[in-house]
Tab-separated table of C-alpha atoms in Angstrom:
chain	number	residue	atom	x	y	z
A	1	MET	CA	23.762	14.193	-55.942
A	2	PHE	CA	21.429	11.411	-54.832
A	3	GLY	CA	19.732	9.452	-57.563
A	4	ILE	CA	16.311	7.912	-57.438
A	5	ALA	CA	17.797	4.553	-56.527
A	6	ASP	CA	19.582	6.077	-53.514
A	7	ILE	CA	16.397	7.749	-52.354
A	8	LEU	CA	14.463	4.493	-52.678
A	9	ARG	CA	17.144	2.598	-50.752
A	10	SER	CA	17.026	5.250	-48.015
A	11	LEU	CA	13.231	5.072	-47.817
A	12	THR	CA	13.349	1.287	-47.751
A	13	ALA	CA	15.864	1.370	-44.911
A	14	ASP	CA	13.753	3.905	-42.974
A	15	LEU	CA	10.610	1.839	-43.504
A	16	SER	CA	12.429	-1.257	-42.330
A	17	ILE	CA	13.458	0.504	-39.128
A	18	LEU	CA	9.942	1.832	-38.622
A	19	ALA	CA	8.472	-1.620	-39.250
A	20	ALA	CA	10.882	-3.147	-36.709
A	21	ILE	CA	9.914	-0.539	-34.110
A	22	MET	CA	6.199	-1.123	-34.727
A	23	ALA	CA	6.679	-4.889	-34.522
A	24	ALA	CA	8.499	-4.490	-31.205
A	25	ILE	CA	5.686	-2.288	-29.827
A	26	TYR	CA	3.025	-4.785	-30.908
A	27	LEU	CA	5.043	-7.614	-29.388
A	28	LEU	CA	5.336	-5.681	-26.120
A	29	ALA	CA	1.590	-4.952	-26.207
A	30	PHE	CA	0.931	-8.675	-26.759
A	31	VAL	CA	3.123	-9.635	-23.791
A	32	CYS	CA	1.349	-7.056	-21.613
A	33	ALA	CA	-2.044	-8.364	-22.741
A	34	VAL	CA	-1.112	-11.948	-21.907
A	35	ARG	CA	0.113	-10.911	-18.483
A	36	GLU	CA	-3.046	-8.891	-17.806
A	37	ILE	CA	-5.221	-11.896	-18.683
A	38	MET	CA	-3.161	-14.222	-16.489
A	39	TYR	CA	-2.920	-11.992	-13.422
A	40	SER	CA	-5.982	-9.730	-13.562
A	41	ARG	CA	-8.009	-9.060	-10.423
A	42	THR	CA	-11.013	-7.226	-11.891
A	43	SER	CA	-12.587	-7.863	-15.272
A	44	GLN	CA	-13.514	-4.186	-15.746
A	45	GLY	CA	-9.949	-2.963	-15.412
A	46	SER	CA	-8.582	-5.807	-17.516
A	47	ILE	CA	-11.013	-5.188	-20.360
A	48	ALA	CA	-10.040	-1.520	-20.402
A	49	TRP	CA	-6.353	-2.431	-20.603
A	50	LEU	CA	-6.891	-5.086	-23.276
A	51	LEU	CA	-8.931	-2.798	-25.506
A	52	SER	CA	-6.353	-0.027	-25.168
A	53	LEU	CA	-3.470	-2.388	-25.892
A	54	ALA	CA	-5.229	-3.695	-28.990
A	55	LEU	CA	-6.413	-0.377	-30.405
A	56	LEU	CA	-3.574	1.877	-29.318
A	57	PRO	CA	-0.482	-0.195	-28.491
A	58	PHE	CA	1.603	2.956	-28.395
A	59	PRO	CA	1.735	4.448	-25.812
A	60	THR	CA	-0.559	2.030	-23.916
A	61	ALA	CA	2.108	-0.691	-23.659
A	62	PHE	CA	4.520	1.707	-21.955
A	63	LEU	CA	1.779	3.048	-19.684
A	64	TYR	CA	0.951	-0.532	-18.732
A	65	LEU	CA	4.552	-1.123	-17.654
A	66	ILE	CA	4.240	1.804	-15.256
A	67	PHE	CA	0.653	1.475	-14.026
A	68	GLY	CA	-0.467	-2.068	-14.730
A	69	TRP	CA	2.494	-4.453	-14.494
A	70	LYS	CA	2.822	-5.379	-10.858
A	71	LEU	CA	5.659	-7.685	-9.853
A	72	PHE	CA	6.678	-7.840	-6.209
A	73	ASP	CA	7.525	-11.515	-5.958
A	74	ASP	CA	10.976	-10.543	-4.709
A	75	TYR	CA	9.431	-8.514	-1.879
A	76	ALA	CA	7.189	-11.430	-0.933
A	77	THR	CA	10.204	-13.747	-0.990
A	78	ASP	CA	12.144	-11.403	1.285
A	79	ARG	CA	9.171	-11.301	3.632
A	80	ILE	CA	9.095	-15.092	3.865
A	81	ARG	CA	12.852	-15.215	4.407
A	82	ASN	CA	12.511	-12.705	7.242
A	83	GLY	CA	10.295	-15.178	9.051
A	84	ARG	CA	6.941	-13.392	9.070
A	85	ALA	CA	5.159	-16.728	9.410
A	86	ALA	CA	7.118	-17.509	12.585
A	87	ARG	CA	6.185	-14.268	14.342
A	88	PRO	CA	2.946	-15.554	15.911
A	89	LEU	CA	4.881	-18.479	17.416
A	90	ARG	CA	7.456	-16.090	18.867
A	91	ALA	CA	4.687	-13.873	20.261
A	92	LYS	CA	3.091	-16.944	21.815
A	93	ASP	CA	6.395	-17.904	23.449
A	94	LEU	CA	6.569	-14.428	25.004
A	95	SER	CA	2.920	-14.636	26.184
A	96	LEU	CA	1.986	-11.515	24.220
A	97	ILE	CA	-0.975	-12.779	22.194
A	98	ASP	CA	-4.479	-11.599	23.040
A	99	THR	CA	-6.175	-14.820	21.987
A	100	GLU	CA	-9.720	-13.675	22.726
A	101	THR	CA	-9.452	-10.470	20.661
A	102	SER	CA	-7.652	-12.257	17.843
A	103	SER	CA	-10.472	-14.822	17.645
A	104	GLN	CA	-13.026	-11.996	17.351
A	105	TRP	CA	-11.244	-10.479	14.337
A	106	PRO	CA	-9.988	-13.452	12.266
A	107	VAL	CA	-9.982	-11.595	8.929
A	108	GLN	CA	-7.771	-8.786	10.206
A	109	VAL	CA	-5.431	-11.258	11.911
A	110	LYS	CA	-5.055	-13.413	8.788
A	111	VAL	CA	-4.477	-10.367	6.607
A	112	SER	CA	-1.817	-9.050	8.971
A	113	GLU	CA	-0.257	-12.493	9.495
A	114	VAL	CA	0.194	-11.536	13.148
A	115	PRO	CA	-2.248	-11.624	16.085
A	116	PHE	CA	-3.411	-8.860	18.395
A	117	LEU	CA	-0.640	-8.242	20.916
A	118	THR	CA	-1.464	-7.202	24.453
A	119	GLY	CA	0.503	-5.098	26.962
A	120	ASN	CA	0.523	-1.826	25.002
A	121	GLU	CA	0.070	1.768	26.068
A	122	VAL	CA	-1.662	3.961	23.441
A	123	GLU	CA	-1.780	7.741	23.041
A	124	VAL	CA	-3.725	9.453	20.254
A	125	LEU	CA	-1.880	12.520	18.922
A	126	ILE	CA	-3.941	15.275	17.293
A	127	ASP	CA	-2.273	17.450	14.641
A	128	GLY	CA	1.335	18.088	13.756
A	129	ARG	CA	2.719	19.909	16.737
A	130	ALA	CA	1.641	17.258	19.236
A	131	THR	CA	2.845	14.515	16.883
A	132	PHE	CA	6.330	15.869	16.215
A	133	ASP	CA	6.844	17.007	19.812
A	134	SER	CA	6.173	13.410	20.833
A	135	ILE	CA	8.354	11.925	18.065
A	136	PHE	CA	11.263	14.271	18.768
A	137	ALA	CA	11.047	13.562	22.512
A	138	GLY	CA	11.210	9.862	21.701
A	139	ILE	CA	14.187	10.299	19.369
A	140	GLU	CA	16.113	12.047	22.149
A	141	LYS	CA	15.710	8.947	24.342
A	142	ALA	CA	16.935	6.438	21.741
A	143	GLN	CA	19.817	4.349	23.064
A	144	HIS	CA	20.233	1.494	20.583
A	145	TYR	CA	18.487	2.106	17.245
A	146	LEU	CA	16.110	4.457	15.441
A	147	LEU	CA	13.929	3.460	12.501
A	148	VAL	CA	12.384	6.415	10.661
A	149	GLN	CA	10.186	6.088	7.590
A	150	PHE	CA	8.047	8.713	5.831
A	151	TYR	CA	6.442	8.989	2.420
A	152	ILE	CA	7.428	12.678	2.205
A	153	VAL	CA	10.517	14.239	3.775
A	154	ARG	CA	10.967	17.878	2.829
A	155	ASP	CA	14.121	19.959	3.117
A	156	ASP	CA	12.376	22.684	5.104
A	157	ARG	CA	12.462	23.780	8.718
A	158	LEU	CA	10.804	20.611	10.017
A	159	GLY	CA	12.943	18.397	7.799
A	160	GLU	CA	16.077	20.152	9.013
A	161	GLU	CA	15.028	19.680	12.621
A	162	LEU	CA	14.475	15.975	12.025
A	163	ALA	CA	17.863	15.691	10.299
A	164	GLU	CA	19.654	17.459	13.148
A	165	ARG	CA	18.086	15.163	15.723
A	166	LEU	CA	18.962	12.033	13.761
A	167	ILE	CA	22.540	13.259	13.277
A	168	GLU	CA	22.882	13.930	17.010
A	169	ARG	CA	21.730	10.407	17.873
A	170	ALA	CA	24.015	8.856	15.241
A	171	LYS	CA	27.003	10.712	16.685
A	172	ALA	CA	26.001	9.396	20.114
A	173	GLY	CA	26.396	5.834	18.840
A	174	VAL	CA	22.782	5.037	18.063
A	175	ARG	CA	22.177	3.108	14.823
A	176	VAL	CA	19.904	5.388	12.781
A	177	PHE	CA	18.025	4.414	9.612
A	178	LEU	CA	15.934	6.779	7.470
A	179	LEU	CA	13.769	5.402	4.643
A	180	TYR	CA	11.806	7.684	2.307
A	181	ASP	CA	9.731	7.175	-0.827
A	182	ASP	CA	11.432	8.311	-4.027
A	183	ILE	CA	8.247	9.734	-5.567
A	184	GLY	CA	6.844	11.352	-2.427
A	185	SER	CA	10.231	12.862	-1.565
A	186	SER	CA	11.251	13.674	-5.138
A	187	GLY	CA	12.113	17.246	-4.131
A	188	MET	CA	14.665	16.166	-1.525
A	189	PRO	CA	18.073	17.596	-2.524
A	190	LYS	CA	21.122	15.363	-2.568
A	191	ARG	CA	22.967	17.520	-0.026
A	192	PHE	CA	20.200	16.784	2.510
A	193	ARG	CA	20.949	13.058	2.290
A	194	VAL	CA	24.716	13.443	2.043
A	195	ARG	CA	24.923	15.505	5.243
A	196	MET	CA	23.142	12.804	7.226
A	197	ARG	CA	25.140	9.979	5.669
A	198	GLU	CA	28.409	11.698	6.490
A	199	ALA	CA	27.270	11.898	10.111
A	200	GLY	CA	26.541	8.173	10.242
A	201	VAL	CA	22.806	8.107	9.459
A	202	LYS	CA	21.890	5.394	6.967
A	203	VAL	CA	19.553	6.962	4.389
A	204	ALA	CA	17.783	5.141	1.559
A	205	GLY	CA	15.024	5.648	-0.972
A	206	PHE	CA	12.507	2.824	-1.229
A	207	ASN	CA	13.254	2.276	-4.929
A	208	GLN	CA	16.971	3.001	-4.880
A	209	ARG	CA	17.765	-0.554	-6.016
A	210	HIS	CA	14.853	-0.582	-8.459
A	211	LYS	CA	15.353	2.533	-10.508
A	212	PHE	CA	13.400	3.442	-13.607
A	213	LEU	CA	14.614	1.616	-16.745
A	214	LYS	CA	16.440	-1.067	-14.794
A	215	ILE	CA	14.985	-4.539	-14.957
A	216	TYR	CA	11.408	-4.343	-13.639
A	217	GLY	CA	12.069	-0.660	-12.996
A	218	PRO	CA	9.085	0.751	-14.910
A	219	ALA	CA	6.771	-1.608	-13.049
A	220	ARG	CA	7.767	-0.112	-9.709
A	221	ILE	CA	7.333	3.628	-10.268
A	222	ASN	CA	3.570	3.485	-9.646
A	223	TYR	CA	3.912	1.436	-6.448
A	224	ARG	CA	4.953	3.657	-3.585
A	225	ASN	CA	5.728	3.244	0.062
A	226	HIS	CA	3.169	5.405	1.847
A	227	ARG	CA	3.980	4.219	5.369
A	228	LYS	CA	4.849	6.588	8.197
A	229	ILE	CA	6.715	4.756	10.933
A	230	VAL	CA	9.104	5.831	13.683
A	231	VAL	CA	10.435	3.210	16.106
A	232	VAL	CA	12.728	3.827	19.073
A	233	ASP	CA	14.658	0.818	20.393
A	234	GLY	CA	11.792	-1.523	19.480
A	235	GLU	CA	9.856	-0.255	22.493
A	236	VAL	CA	7.931	2.802	21.239
A	237	ALA	CA	6.431	3.476	17.798
A	238	TRP	CA	4.600	6.309	16.048
A	239	VAL	CA	2.216	5.662	13.139
A	240	GLY	CA	-0.293	7.871	11.356
A	241	GLY	CA	-0.934	10.350	8.586
A	242	HIS	CA	1.768	12.972	9.076
A	243	ASN	CA	4.720	13.446	6.767
A	244	VAL	CA	7.739	15.661	7.352
A	245	GLY	CA	6.996	19.179	6.105
A	246	VAL	CA	5.954	22.462	7.666
A	247	GLU	CA	2.489	22.208	6.077
A	248	TYR	CA	1.852	19.326	8.490
A	249	LEU	CA	2.359	21.830	11.306
A	250	GLY	CA	-0.362	24.033	9.819
A	251	GLU	CA	2.099	26.586	8.422
A	252	ASP	CA	0.906	26.507	4.796
A	253	LYS	CA	-0.884	29.777	4.005
A	254	HIS	CA	-3.236	28.159	1.510
A	255	PHE	CA	-4.413	25.235	3.665
A	256	GLY	CA	-4.073	26.755	7.120
A	257	ARG	CA	-4.662	24.178	9.822
A	258	TRP	CA	-3.568	20.713	8.704
A	259	ARG	CA	-5.912	18.331	10.483
A	260	ASP	CA	-4.112	15.038	10.941
A	261	THR	CA	-3.773	12.223	13.446
A	262	HIS	CA	-0.912	10.060	14.628
A	263	VAL	CA	-0.733	7.497	17.425
A	264	ARG	CA	2.056	6.655	19.858
A	265	VAL	CA	2.239	3.023	20.948
A	266	SER	CA	4.528	1.678	23.663
A	267	GLY	CA	4.882	-2.058	24.020
A	268	PRO	CA	4.929	-5.181	21.858
A	269	ALA	CA	3.163	-3.473	18.928
A	270	ALA	CA	6.286	-1.340	18.463
A	271	LEU	CA	8.182	-4.495	17.513
A	272	GLY	CA	5.539	-5.212	14.866
A	273	CYS	CA	6.165	-1.768	13.373
A	274	ALA	CA	9.912	-2.400	13.492
A	275	LEU	CA	9.508	-5.674	11.602
A	276	LEU	CA	7.565	-3.914	8.826
A	277	PHE	CA	10.343	-1.337	8.571
A	278	ARG	CA	12.886	-4.153	8.395
A	279	GLU	CA	11.073	-5.759	5.441
A	280	ASP	CA	10.961	-2.439	3.584
A	281	TRP	CA	14.585	-1.586	4.332
A	282	GLU	CA	15.992	-4.950	3.272
A	283	TRP	CA	14.015	-4.899	-0.006
A	284	ALA	CA	15.037	-1.300	-0.695
A	285	THR	CA	18.737	-1.654	0.117
A	286	GLY	CA	19.618	-5.343	0.128
A	287	GLU	CA	21.130	-4.725	3.560
A	288	LYS	CA	20.204	-7.046	6.396
A	289	LEU	CA	19.243	-5.352	9.633
A	290	PRO	CA	20.323	-7.073	12.851
A	291	ALA	CA	17.287	-8.746	14.365
A	292	THR	CA	18.154	-10.615	17.537
A	293	PRO	CA	14.883	-11.836	19.103
A	294	PRO	CA	14.367	-10.148	22.476
A	295	GLU	CA	14.400	-12.302	25.581
A	296	SER	CA	11.543	-10.223	26.959
A	297	VAL	CA	9.360	-7.381	25.709
A	298	PRO	CA	8.249	-4.445	27.898
A	299	THR	CA	4.490	-4.326	28.505
A	300	PRO	CA	3.808	-0.828	29.870
A	301	GLY	CA	0.034	-0.981	29.323
A	302	THR	CA	-2.933	-3.284	28.991
A	303	GLU	CA	-4.251	-2.533	25.487
A	304	SER	CA	-4.329	-4.904	22.550
A	305	VAL	CA	-3.059	-3.639	19.195
A	306	LEU	CA	-2.864	-5.247	15.764
A	307	VAL	CA	-0.179	-4.038	13.341
A	308	MET	CA	-1.347	-4.531	9.749
A	309	GLY	CA	1.066	-3.983	6.897
A	310	SER	CA	-0.428	-4.129	3.405
A	311	GLY	CA	0.742	-3.556	-0.130
A	312	PRO	CA	1.118	-4.812	-3.693
A	313	ALA	CA	3.158	-7.818	-2.576
A	314	ASP	CA	0.019	-9.284	-0.983
A	315	LYS	CA	-1.499	-12.228	-2.846
A	316	LEU	CA	-4.968	-10.689	-2.576
A	317	GLU	CA	-6.094	-7.100	-2.046
A	318	GLU	CA	-5.952	-7.823	1.652
A	319	CYS	CA	-6.246	-4.242	2.867
A	320	ALA	CA	-9.582	-3.896	1.064
A	321	ILE	CA	-10.699	-7.247	2.495
A	322	ALA	CA	-9.936	-6.146	6.065
A	323	PHE	CA	-11.815	-2.858	5.816
A	324	THR	CA	-14.750	-4.328	3.884
A	325	ASP	CA	-15.128	-6.950	6.608
A	326	VAL	CA	-15.314	-4.260	9.296
A	327	ILE	CA	-17.953	-2.335	7.347
A	328	ALA	CA	-19.960	-5.543	6.928
A	329	GLN	CA	-19.860	-6.208	10.681
A	330	ALA	CA	-21.067	-2.726	11.674
A	331	ARG	CA	-24.401	-2.692	13.484
A	332	GLU	CA	-24.549	0.771	15.017
A	333	ARG	CA	-22.063	3.042	13.244
A	334	ILE	CA	-19.243	3.137	10.752
A	335	TRP	CA	-17.425	6.491	10.643
A	336	ILE	CA	-14.737	6.943	8.005
A	337	VAL	CA	-12.348	9.889	7.905
A	338	SER	CA	-10.146	10.143	4.830
A	339	PRO	CA	-8.670	12.917	2.665
A	340	TYR	CA	-9.217	10.817	-0.466
A	341	PHE	CA	-12.403	8.823	-0.996
A	342	VAL	CA	-12.387	6.764	-4.182
A	343	PRO	CA	-13.870	3.411	-3.083
A	344	ASP	CA	-14.077	0.360	-5.297
A	345	THR	CA	-17.275	-1.562	-5.998
A	346	ASP	CA	-16.925	-3.874	-2.992
A	347	VAL	CA	-16.478	-1.018	-0.515
A	348	ARG	CA	-19.346	0.964	-2.041
A	349	THR	CA	-21.602	-2.079	-1.840
A	350	ALA	CA	-20.634	-2.713	1.794
A	351	LEU	CA	-21.386	0.915	2.716
A	352	PHE	CA	-24.734	0.874	0.918
A	353	ALA	CA	-25.660	-2.378	2.674
A	354	ALA	CA	-24.684	-0.933	6.064
A	355	GLN	CA	-26.921	2.081	5.493
A	356	LEU	CA	-29.838	-0.145	4.461
A	357	ARG	CA	-29.617	-2.154	7.683
A	358	GLY	CA	-29.805	1.045	9.748
A	359	VAL	CA	-26.139	1.680	10.518
A	360	ASP	CA	-25.049	5.298	11.081
A	361	VAL	CA	-22.712	5.614	8.074
A	362	ARG	CA	-20.678	8.824	7.959
A	363	VAL	CA	-17.792	9.803	5.721
A	364	MET	CA	-15.699	12.885	6.510
A	365	LEU	CA	-13.759	14.457	3.632
A	366	PRO	CA	-11.823	17.687	3.097
A	367	GLU	CA	-13.514	20.776	1.735
A	368	LYS	CA	-10.285	21.995	0.141
A	369	PRO	CA	-8.465	19.920	-2.496
A	370	ASP	CA	-4.745	19.260	-2.546
A	371	HIS	CA	-4.833	16.832	-5.498
A	372	LYS	CA	-7.452	18.071	-7.950
A	373	LEU	CA	-8.026	14.835	-9.882
A	374	VAL	CA	-8.571	12.744	-6.736
A	375	TRP	CA	-10.747	15.492	-5.243
A	376	LEU	CA	-12.941	15.552	-8.357
A	377	ALA	CA	-13.272	11.768	-8.367
A	378	SER	CA	-14.185	11.809	-4.674
A	379	ILE	CA	-16.989	14.287	-5.422
A	380	ALA	CA	-18.563	11.783	-7.815
A	381	HIS	CA	-18.289	8.958	-5.284
A	382	ALA	CA	-19.459	11.117	-2.373
A	383	ASP	CA	-22.469	12.376	-4.322
A	384	ALA	CA	-23.482	8.773	-4.992
A	385	MET	CA	-23.247	8.134	-1.231
A	386	VAL	CA	-25.549	11.069	-0.472
A	387	GLU	CA	-28.072	9.811	-3.029
A	388	HIS	CA	-28.102	6.474	-1.190
A	389	GLY	CA	-28.714	8.084	2.200
A	390	ILE	CA	-25.144	8.042	3.524
A	391	SER	CA	-23.987	11.129	5.422
A	392	ILE	CA	-21.112	13.029	3.812
A	393	TYR	CA	-19.336	15.757	5.778
A	394	ARG	CA	-16.839	18.284	4.441
A	395	TYR	CA	-14.198	19.530	6.877
A	396	THR	CA	-14.025	23.331	6.689
A	397	SER	CA	-11.463	24.269	9.362
A	398	GLY	CA	-8.327	23.786	7.260
A	399	PHE	CA	-7.255	20.704	5.316
A	400	LEU	CA	-8.288	17.225	6.455
A	401	HIS	CA	-5.585	14.569	6.059
A	402	GLN	CA	-6.209	12.041	8.850
A	403	LYS	CA	-6.998	8.386	8.143
A	404	VAL	CA	-9.335	7.055	10.837
A	405	VAL	CA	-12.122	4.464	10.970
A	406	LEU	CA	-14.470	3.860	13.912
A	407	MET	CA	-16.881	0.916	13.933
A	408	ASP	CA	-19.532	0.655	16.688
A	409	ASP	CA	-17.782	0.599	20.078
A	410	ARG	CA	-15.753	-2.391	18.973
A	411	ILE	CA	-12.794	-1.311	16.876
A	412	ALA	CA	-10.928	1.760	15.601
A	413	THR	CA	-8.060	2.226	13.174
A	414	ILE	CA	-5.377	4.865	12.726
A	415	GLY	CA	-2.742	4.657	10.041
A	416	SER	CA	-1.675	5.683	6.548
A	417	VAL	CA	-4.499	4.087	4.521
A	418	ASN	CA	-6.776	6.333	2.474
A	419	PHE	CA	-10.128	5.041	1.200
A	420	ASP	CA	-9.014	4.671	-2.385
A	421	ASN	CA	-7.660	1.980	-4.653
A	422	ARG	CA	-4.122	3.349	-4.400
A	423	SER	CA	-4.001	2.671	-0.663
A	424	PHE	CA	-5.975	-0.570	-0.858
A	425	ALA	CA	-4.063	-2.194	-3.719
A	426	ILE	CA	-1.127	-0.142	-5.026
A	427	ASN	CA	0.788	1.456	-2.141
A	428	PHE	CA	2.586	-0.094	0.821
A	429	GLU	CA	0.610	0.990	3.899
A	430	ILE	CA	0.350	0.484	7.652
A	431	THR	CA	-2.728	0.424	9.887
A	432	LEU	CA	-2.971	-0.019	13.639
A	433	TRP	CA	-6.184	-1.617	14.932
A	434	PHE	CA	-7.446	-0.907	18.463
A	435	THR	CA	-10.183	-2.628	20.475
A	436	ASN	CA	-9.678	-1.157	23.938
A	437	HIS	CA	-12.569	0.998	25.148
A	438	ARG	CA	-10.288	3.833	26.260
A	439	THR	CA	-8.717	4.311	22.833
A	440	ILE	CA	-12.059	3.867	21.048
A	441	LYS	CA	-13.523	6.575	23.284
A	442	ALA	CA	-10.567	8.869	22.557
A	443	VAL	CA	-11.069	8.375	18.812
A	444	GLU	CA	-14.814	8.980	19.163
A	445	THR	CA	-14.275	12.221	21.086
A	446	MET	CA	-11.745	13.410	18.505
A	447	VAL	CA	-13.950	12.618	15.513
A	448	LEU	CA	-17.048	14.180	17.087
A	449	GLU	CA	-15.078	17.403	17.531
A	450	ASP	CA	-14.064	17.198	13.870
A	451	PHE	CA	-17.703	16.793	12.843
A	452	ASN	CA	-18.369	20.086	14.625
A	453	ASN	CA	-15.941	21.685	12.148
A	454	CYS	CA	-17.729	20.224	9.119
A	455	ARG	CA	-20.686	21.023	6.947
A	456	GLN	CA	-22.947	18.215	5.812
A	457	VAL	CA	-23.503	17.747	2.095
A	458	GLY	CA	-27.222	17.633	1.399
A	459	LEU	CA	-29.178	15.991	-1.392
A	460	GLU	CA	-30.210	19.397	-2.726
A	461	GLU	CA	-26.550	20.422	-3.120
A	462	VAL	CA	-25.850	17.234	-5.072
A	463	ARG	CA	-28.819	17.744	-7.384
A	464	LYS	CA	-27.958	21.390	-8.004
A	465	ARG	CA	-24.308	20.744	-8.748
A	466	PRO	CA	-23.448	22.552	-12.015
A	467	LEU	CA	-23.291	20.383	-15.110
A	468	PRO	CA	-19.601	21.207	-15.861
A	469	MET	CA	-18.641	20.134	-12.323
A	470	ARG	CA	-20.673	16.908	-12.607
A	471	PHE	CA	-19.009	16.156	-15.931
A	472	LEU	CA	-15.499	16.750	-14.571
A	473	ALA	CA	-16.224	14.676	-11.464
A	474	GLN	CA	-17.561	11.756	-13.497
A	475	ALA	CA	-14.630	11.998	-15.905
A	476	ALA	CA	-12.169	11.926	-12.976
A	477	ARG	CA	-14.050	8.928	-11.554
A	478	LEU	CA	-12.979	6.901	-14.587
A	479	PHE	CA	-9.406	7.058	-13.243
A	480	SER	CA	-10.459	5.498	-9.914
A	481	PRO	CA	-8.363	2.306	-10.345
A	482	VAL	CA	-5.100	4.300	-10.297
A	483	LEU	CA	-6.070	7.104	-7.884
């Protein structure tokens, strides 16, 4: 039997272990606090983290590792090593730079670290069927290499069709690379990847070298690769909002039509998309992709396109800077179409200022939610817009997922960026910028048709919103920095 002395020794040992654990947690919280002070971007977010770390170190310290500790110096280093800074010089050598357009949009050019490239042919693709018909037709024509990147790749009928087409090209001798995001494609079964790898397709998850609980691993799980890129032979590229899943074809019974937009670009801009894929692939796998500079680049069209890659490896929140600049320059209209609308203070201020100077400010959002927390937060932000005289439209003919911006008759964007902090500061994203009148007109026609399938949110609706809904929306709004 245990005596009192044994019990006391046992308790002392247990207390010692508990004290050591608590000391380790407080030390971790202290390290996190120091890092937050040294590398913070907004005082509001930093104060929230610091208070939480001080008052509740467990579990805040571990949450900070996942949601607050950003470290992508290695990605930035890889980007420098890949010669991003030399790309404008190479484009100049090939006489591809549109100097006049680049000088009109210096912020976007400096953010992208590449100029507007001329000689492109652009086709706007509306909804999933048109998008994947175009992508699959392009895949069939691949002769040298295929670069395929999606945030979500599902093992459903559309995913199987994509896999079969990639396998066929790989067996034909084409070098095929498929990159997916580990979080977005978390439901992808292993057999789906194995089958493609056995056929010669190189398949990788964006975080496969940076797994959870490895060094820096927890810091990476919140930072996802949201890009959607397909490149065929460096000559044709597809970019937009679609992922690989049958819901993107409008076959989900709950959502019905899935309203989304992609764009097909032939010409020098396709090489810009390929270079972004290369940066992602080499960081994700450690494998160098062959990148022999082309002697010449096909120029099948006359349009200028800017390829902007953005993400947490940027020194500043450069995506937010680029879009805020466009809003600030608007004189006639700024139309924003996004499934998720959780703007930060700078974007809200820019939109309010645009409305006050007489700009036609419209924001189109989905009526149906697919992510409840983001949807609730967007209600709070959208209601504030309505109260300040900004027009909010809710798309009612299915689910709205496209990411489009149209400013005056000067510039339009199509890409993967949502109007929220996750896209502006946390995720890796891609945006294509267009200044040609033909593409701007095509975007305008498309968006006007979408407005016809919307209902406008009025001030009376905002004021009569039930108290429980207002409370939930405002509560969700508090999570804006990580949504």
